[in-house]
Amino acid sequence: MALLEVRGLEVTFPLRGAALTALRGVDFTLDAGERLGIVGESGAGKSMAAFAILNLISEPGRISAGEILFDGRDLARLSDNHMRAIRGNRIAMIFQDPMMTLNPVLTIGTQMVECLKAHQKIGEAEAKRRAIEKLREVAIPSPETRFDSYPHELSGGLRQRVVIAIALLLDPAIIIADEPTTALDVTIQAEIMGLMIALCENHNVGLILITHDIAVVSEITRRLIVMYAGRIVEAGPTAELIAAPRHPYTRGLLKALPQKNRPGGMLHQIPGTMPSLAAIPDGCAFHPRCEHADARCRRSVPALRDVGGRLVSCHHAERIS
Amino acid sequence: MDTLAFLIRRLGQAVVVMLVISVIGFSIQDNLGDPLRELVGQAVSEAERQALRDEMGLNDPFVLRFGRFLAGAVQGDLGTSYFFKRPALEVILDKFPATFELVLAASLIIVLVSVPLGVFCAIRPNGWVTQAIMGFSIVGISIPVFLTAIFLIYIFSIELGWLPSFGRGQTVTLGWWTTGLLTRDGLAHLVLPAIALSSIMLPLFIRLIRGEMMEVLRTEYVRFAWAKGLSSRRVWFVHAFKNTLLPVITVGGVQIGTLIAYTILTETVFQWPGMGFLFLEAVNRVDTPLIIAYIIVVGLIFVVTNTVVDLVYTLVNPMVKITGRAA
Amino acid sequence: MSAVRAALQSNFVYRFLGDPVAMVSAGVLLLFVLGAALAPWIAPQNPYDPLQIDIMDSEIPPVWQAEGEARFVFGTDAQGRDMLSTILYGTGISLTIGVFAVLLQGLIGVTIGLISGYYGGRVDGFFMRLADIQLSFSTLMVAIIVLAVFQAAFGVGLYEELAIIMLILVIGIAEWPQYARTVRANVLAEKEKEYVDAARVIGLSRLRIMFRHILPNTLSPILVISTVQVANAIVAEAALSFLGLGMPVTKPSLGSLIRAGFEFIFSGTWWITIIPSIVLIVLILAINLLGDWLRDVLNPRLYKET
């Protein structure tokens, strides 16, 4: 059985009169120690999916349908107290911008120790020892002194290491990383990503990697989910998906990458922009930007269906590839 | 670290502001008070007046006269009150405890009421209690402090007869300090003035704390704190509230000055024998040395509180240790 | 392009009609303005004309009290003046001082804000430092001291004649930093935008760019600040008059009416103080509620203390 199973997840924002649906019918699973990638442009709903797992969607949004099965329990219906015991403990999260993730007025040590104490009955000295041990594990130089530092005294790369250390503190079963390297210098992106992968492997932690960069996930995840306008448009084994995308949106994302074998060539761009939640087009949400769109695409929403061992939601999935 | 350099720079700034205030004080004295009139009256000939002026150094250049004024001021000599026939500074300082205790009591009320209410309104932004508090706060902001004072007197003194409406009541003398905090009567007299004085700042602080706290609650680090599985109490009162404090301290520091200005109004309504009440009396009597002494003492209080607030800010915010105010 | 104009056209009126608080506030304010403007025609009595006042009429309670008289709806004060008339005239004086003081604030503040934001560098540093220092001293404190000194210097007689001008000047000059900071922040943000570059490229002069292109875009924050500032100015005037540093009792604003009545409150003659107090509060509340509503609707970029 899968470690985490998300079924028919739907998130809505009730606003005056109308309700905006931010996520619709999202299904996926994650096995123990597995690495799953979720890609899409900003606004596709990938971060929303991540926050929904931890029940941390910002007000007034809420999970309006679906279930999130973890450890035999449905996280979508768990009480606040039970949910709190899972957050940071069994499922941890790594945020995008390490400059904003750590509280500026608390020391690194305080922010680590409080997390340990929130989940385990443990003394101050023991908590400090374990925190320093984790700091050492993420290769932070002189962890004993860093323990008493404030976040602003550390570089962006070091801060993200601290955030990773906090995520690993309680040996979680799953880590959700939301664009963990996007805000960092290009030179240290690979380094941080490498560290994260290595640690997840060592501790057999399942990783959900959320990113807009299809190149990053293609190297490190086994399975891939592509999202567009709050829906999954394509899902399957990473290697196959990259080699032969079946959804025009996935193709667009891949084409937008610089090609190694064609240096200097023109970069492809998907025309148009992601629609806002308030103005999702009828039919297939992608049709205004799609070169294959026809009358049917404008009229009916394509179902997510199995096409050659992979899930695709496109009326023309068989024609494309 | 560089805290020392910051301290020195801040003190230098304070000295400059005090210098400017003394120039203003001196110019007032120079143009407003005629020491001769006080000394000799009208029945002296013009020639004799001039001789006397020369003798007293009143015809010396501005810089020289200002120098003398400043030298006196530094030693605590701000002239003699025309009315009280006593050193002006002494007269003012006699009234200082009354004003200080009023401001202290009002500040206490402000902190004890606005912090819990502001935090509550931020945590439950949509509840009806919050709506009610926010509604009251805009009504509160619209009632001038002297009207609150008048209404309080009208209701609690005149109609209900519960609390006294003027003076400090019975006081106890401790060295040079007279306090009304140690007697029942003194405390009873303090209640209405303190509430009136705090009333104007309360809505402001509730709104400020709520606004800042709501902004902090939307930050990534608070979201991360939730994601760590911390208790609501820990997230609200350690992660969010500590960051809310910084801007509140800055604004609060500025508001202390306003609070002192409002003591003039409060003291007038309640006939509270403090510095503000004394100042208005001095204005009506054209008691120039007393007016100037008040300006300089109040200027000093402003400068000292602002400096202290900056220092407290430095202590609370780990990020300003090196760069000064910038975050 | 102007945010104000866009809001006016699209949902400004719509949202106004959908918000009862805003509508009642605007209605009350309009009532006050009309009442004050038409005071010479609608007031039962001219409180400035000694011939119309009879000292024998003094301290008559409002009409709903047992001893009230129909001639004097809100009763009379200690000099026998009709309260309703003095309030109508007094509201006019309070509003006049409030509006002109804010116009002066705006003129000084917007000019300095534009210059500071557009030129930057040393000019900016100087003005903003000045604004910091000025704001660290309370406006009311500065106003009290300045007016007290002038009163002492002029003597009470001359001062009373000049009071209205002095009040406008002092309240007007003391509060310019509010405008300067907000306008400056907006100019800094607007300056980055393309249309300013475009204007510069086609060779428009700096002055022209500032007044024709940047200023219109800072109108909505100015509007929001102005509403609150008018309320503040009226409160400041009332406070100063209450302390005896503002309008004289012979030509009373709401504040001086309250001051004049305050000594009678202990002898049971409450209406001389309480009625003008309530009028003042309702006026301020109406303006503040409108200001709050405007801020919500226009949502401008306001200067924020850091």
Short mmCIF file of C-alpha atoms in Angstrom, two decimals, chain A residues 35-213:
data_model
loop_
_atom_site.label_atom_id
_atom_site.label_comp_id
_atom_site.label_asym_id
_atom_site.label_seq_id
_atom_site.Cartn_x
_atom_site.Cartn_y
_atom_site.Cartn_z
CA ARG A 35 10.58 10.71 -5.16
CA LEU A 36 7.68 12.37 -6.93
CA GLY A 37 7.82 15.56 -8.94
CA ILE A 38 4.99 18.05 -9.45
CA VAL A 39 5.58 20.62 -12.20
CA GLY A 40 3.68 23.50 -13.73
CA GLU A 41 3.86 27.25 -14.14
CA SER A 42 3.11 29.49 -11.17
CA GLY A 43 -0.61 29.46 -10.47
CA ALA A 44 -1.00 25.86 -11.61
CA GLY A 45 -1.93 24.78 -8.08
CA LYS A 46 1.17 22.78 -7.20
CA SER A 47 1.90 24.68 -3.98
CA MET A 48 -1.79 24.54 -3.15
CA ALA A 49 -1.64 20.75 -3.38
CA ALA A 50 1.37 20.69 -1.07
CA PHE A 51 -0.24 22.91 1.53
CA ALA A 52 -3.46 20.95 1.31
CA ILE A 53 -1.64 17.78 2.39
CA LEU A 54 -0.65 19.52 5.64
CA ASN A 55 -4.02 21.27 5.90
CA LEU A 56 -2.27 24.63 5.78
CA ILE A 57 -4.22 26.37 3.03
CA SER A 58 -4.51 30.05 3.80
CA GLU A 59 -7.92 31.46 4.76
CA PRO A 60 -10.58 31.31 3.49
CA GLY A 61 -9.59 28.37 1.33
CA ARG A 62 -10.48 24.84 2.42
CA ILE A 63 -10.51 21.26 1.25
CA SER A 64 -14.00 20.80 -0.15
CA ALA A 65 -13.73 17.23 -1.39
CA GLY A 66 -11.44 14.24 -1.61
CA GLU A 67 -9.26 12.40 0.85
CA ILE A 68 -5.61 12.39 1.82
CA LEU A 69 -4.77 8.97 3.23
CA PHE A 70 -1.65 8.70 5.33
CA ASP A 71 -0.88 6.08 7.97
CA GLY A 72 -4.41 4.77 7.57
CA ARG A 73 -5.94 8.15 8.41
CA ASP A 74 -7.61 10.80 6.27
CA LEU A 75 -5.66 14.02 6.80
CA ALA A 76 -8.42 16.06 5.19
CA ARG A 77 -10.69 15.22 8.10
CA LEU A 78 -8.21 15.12 10.96
CA SER A 79 -8.70 17.33 14.03
CA ASP A 80 -6.36 20.28 14.53
CA ASN A 81 -4.51 18.53 17.35
CA HIS A 82 -3.93 15.32 15.44
CA MET A 83 -2.89 17.28 12.37
CA ARG A 84 -0.43 19.28 14.44
CA ALA A 85 1.19 16.06 15.64
CA ILE A 86 1.81 15.09 12.01
CA ARG A 87 3.14 18.42 10.76
CA GLY A 88 6.90 18.72 11.07
CA ASN A 89 6.96 15.29 12.64
CA ARG A 90 5.74 12.71 10.12
CA ILE A 91 5.42 15.07 7.18
CA ALA A 92 7.81 18.01 6.98
CA MET A 93 7.99 20.86 4.53
CA ILE A 94 10.74 22.88 2.92
CA PHE A 95 9.75 26.31 1.63
CA GLN A 96 10.90 28.25 -1.37
CA ASP A 97 12.76 31.23 0.01
CA PRO A 98 15.09 30.55 2.94
CA MET A 99 15.34 34.32 3.47
CA MET A 100 11.67 34.39 4.43
CA THR A 101 11.23 30.96 6.01
CA LEU A 102 13.16 31.48 9.21
CA ASN A 103 11.84 33.84 11.85
CA PRO A 104 14.19 36.85 11.91
CA VAL A 105 13.97 37.47 15.66
CA LEU A 106 14.61 33.93 16.90
CA THR A 107 17.93 32.11 16.88
CA ILE A 108 18.48 29.06 14.71
CA GLY A 109 18.71 27.00 17.90
CA THR A 110 15.37 28.24 19.25
CA GLN A 111 13.67 27.43 15.99
CA MET A 112 15.06 23.90 16.00
CA VAL A 113 14.57 23.09 19.66
CA GLU A 114 10.94 24.27 19.67
CA CYS A 115 10.19 21.86 16.85
CA LEU A 116 11.66 18.91 18.73
CA LYS A 117 9.86 19.88 21.91
CA ALA A 118 6.56 20.24 20.10
CA HIS A 119 6.63 16.56 19.18
CA GLN A 120 8.66 14.77 21.85
CA LYS A 121 9.04 14.91 25.60
CA ILE A 122 12.67 15.82 25.70
CA GLY A 123 14.95 18.02 27.80
CA GLU A 124 16.63 21.21 26.69
CA ALA A 125 20.16 19.73 26.65
CA GLU A 126 19.11 16.65 24.70
CA ALA A 127 17.16 18.77 22.21
CA LYS A 128 20.18 21.01 21.66
CA ARG A 129 22.44 17.99 21.17
CA ARG A 130 20.12 16.55 18.53
CA ALA A 131 19.71 19.89 16.79
CA ILE A 132 23.45 20.35 16.52
CA GLU A 133 23.78 16.82 15.25
CA LYS A 134 21.31 17.61 12.43
CA LEU A 135 23.13 20.85 11.63
CA ARG A 136 26.30 18.82 11.28
CA GLU A 137 24.48 16.34 9.05
CA VAL A 138 23.50 19.09 6.58
CA ALA A 139 27.17 20.15 6.53
CA ILE A 140 26.89 23.47 8.33
CA PRO A 141 30.36 24.54 9.46
CA SER A 142 30.83 24.96 13.24
CA PRO A 143 27.25 24.01 14.13
CA GLU A 144 27.78 24.80 17.85
CA THR A 145 28.22 28.52 17.11
CA ARG A 146 25.57 28.55 14.36
CA PHE A 147 23.10 27.20 16.88
CA ASP A 148 23.11 30.61 18.58
CA SER A 149 23.12 32.66 15.34
CA TYR A 150 20.20 34.64 14.02
CA PRO A 151 19.04 33.85 10.46
CA HIS A 152 20.28 37.17 9.06
CA GLU A 153 23.81 36.22 10.05
CA LEU A 154 23.74 33.30 7.57
CA SER A 155 23.89 33.21 3.79
CA GLY A 156 20.93 32.02 1.73
CA GLY A 157 22.55 28.65 1.07
CA LEU A 158 23.28 28.09 4.75
CA ARG A 159 19.76 29.11 5.69
CA GLN A 160 18.28 26.56 3.31
CA ARG A 161 20.54 23.94 4.91
CA VAL A 162 19.09 24.96 8.28
CA VAL A 163 15.58 24.61 6.87
CA ILE A 164 16.47 21.14 5.57
CA ALA A 165 17.91 20.26 8.99
CA ILE A 166 14.64 21.37 10.62
CA ALA A 167 12.65 19.27 8.14
CA LEU A 168 14.76 16.21 8.99
CA LEU A 169 14.78 16.78 12.76
CA LEU A 170 12.13 14.23 13.59
CA ASP A 171 12.95 11.74 10.82
CA PRO A 172 9.73 12.28 8.88
CA ALA A 173 8.26 9.78 6.45
CA ILE A 174 7.66 12.47 3.83
CA ILE A 175 9.25 15.78 2.98
CA ILE A 176 7.40 18.19 0.72
CA ALA A 177 9.84 20.60 -0.91
CA ASP A 178 8.22 23.60 -2.58
CA GLU A 179 10.69 25.10 -5.05
CA PRO A 180 13.53 24.51 -2.58
CA THR A 181 16.28 25.97 -4.73
CA THR A 182 14.51 28.59 -6.85
CA ALA A 183 15.49 31.49 -4.62
CA LEU A 184 19.13 30.45 -4.37
CA ASP A 185 22.17 31.40 -6.41
CA VAL A 186 22.58 29.17 -9.44
CA THR A 187 25.98 28.06 -8.17
CA ILE A 188 24.58 26.52 -4.97
CA GLN A 189 21.31 25.19 -6.37
CA ALA A 190 22.83 21.88 -7.40
CA GLU A 191 24.65 21.58 -4.11
CA ILE A 192 21.48 22.00 -2.03
CA MET A 193 19.48 19.69 -4.28
CA GLY A 194 22.21 17.06 -4.03
CA LEU A 195 22.24 17.32 -0.26
CA MET A 196 18.49 16.97 -0.05
CA ILE A 197 18.44 13.88 -2.28
CA ALA A 198 21.28 12.25 -0.38
CA LEU A 199 19.63 12.81 2.98
CA CYS A 200 16.26 11.55 1.79
CA GLU A 201 17.93 8.41 0.50
CA ASN A 202 19.89 7.84 3.71
CA HIS A 203 16.81 8.14 5.88
CA ASN A 204 14.39 6.52 3.43
CA VAL A 205 12.27 9.67 3.30
CA GLY A 206 9.63 10.06 0.60
CA LEU A 207 10.08 13.33 -1.30
CA ILE A 208 7.50 15.40 -3.12
CA LEU A 209 9.40 17.94 -5.16
CA ILE A 210 7.38 20.87 -6.43
CA THR A 211 8.95 23.01 -9.10
CA HIS A 212 8.32 24.96 -12.27
CA ASP A 213 11.59 23.64 -13.63
#
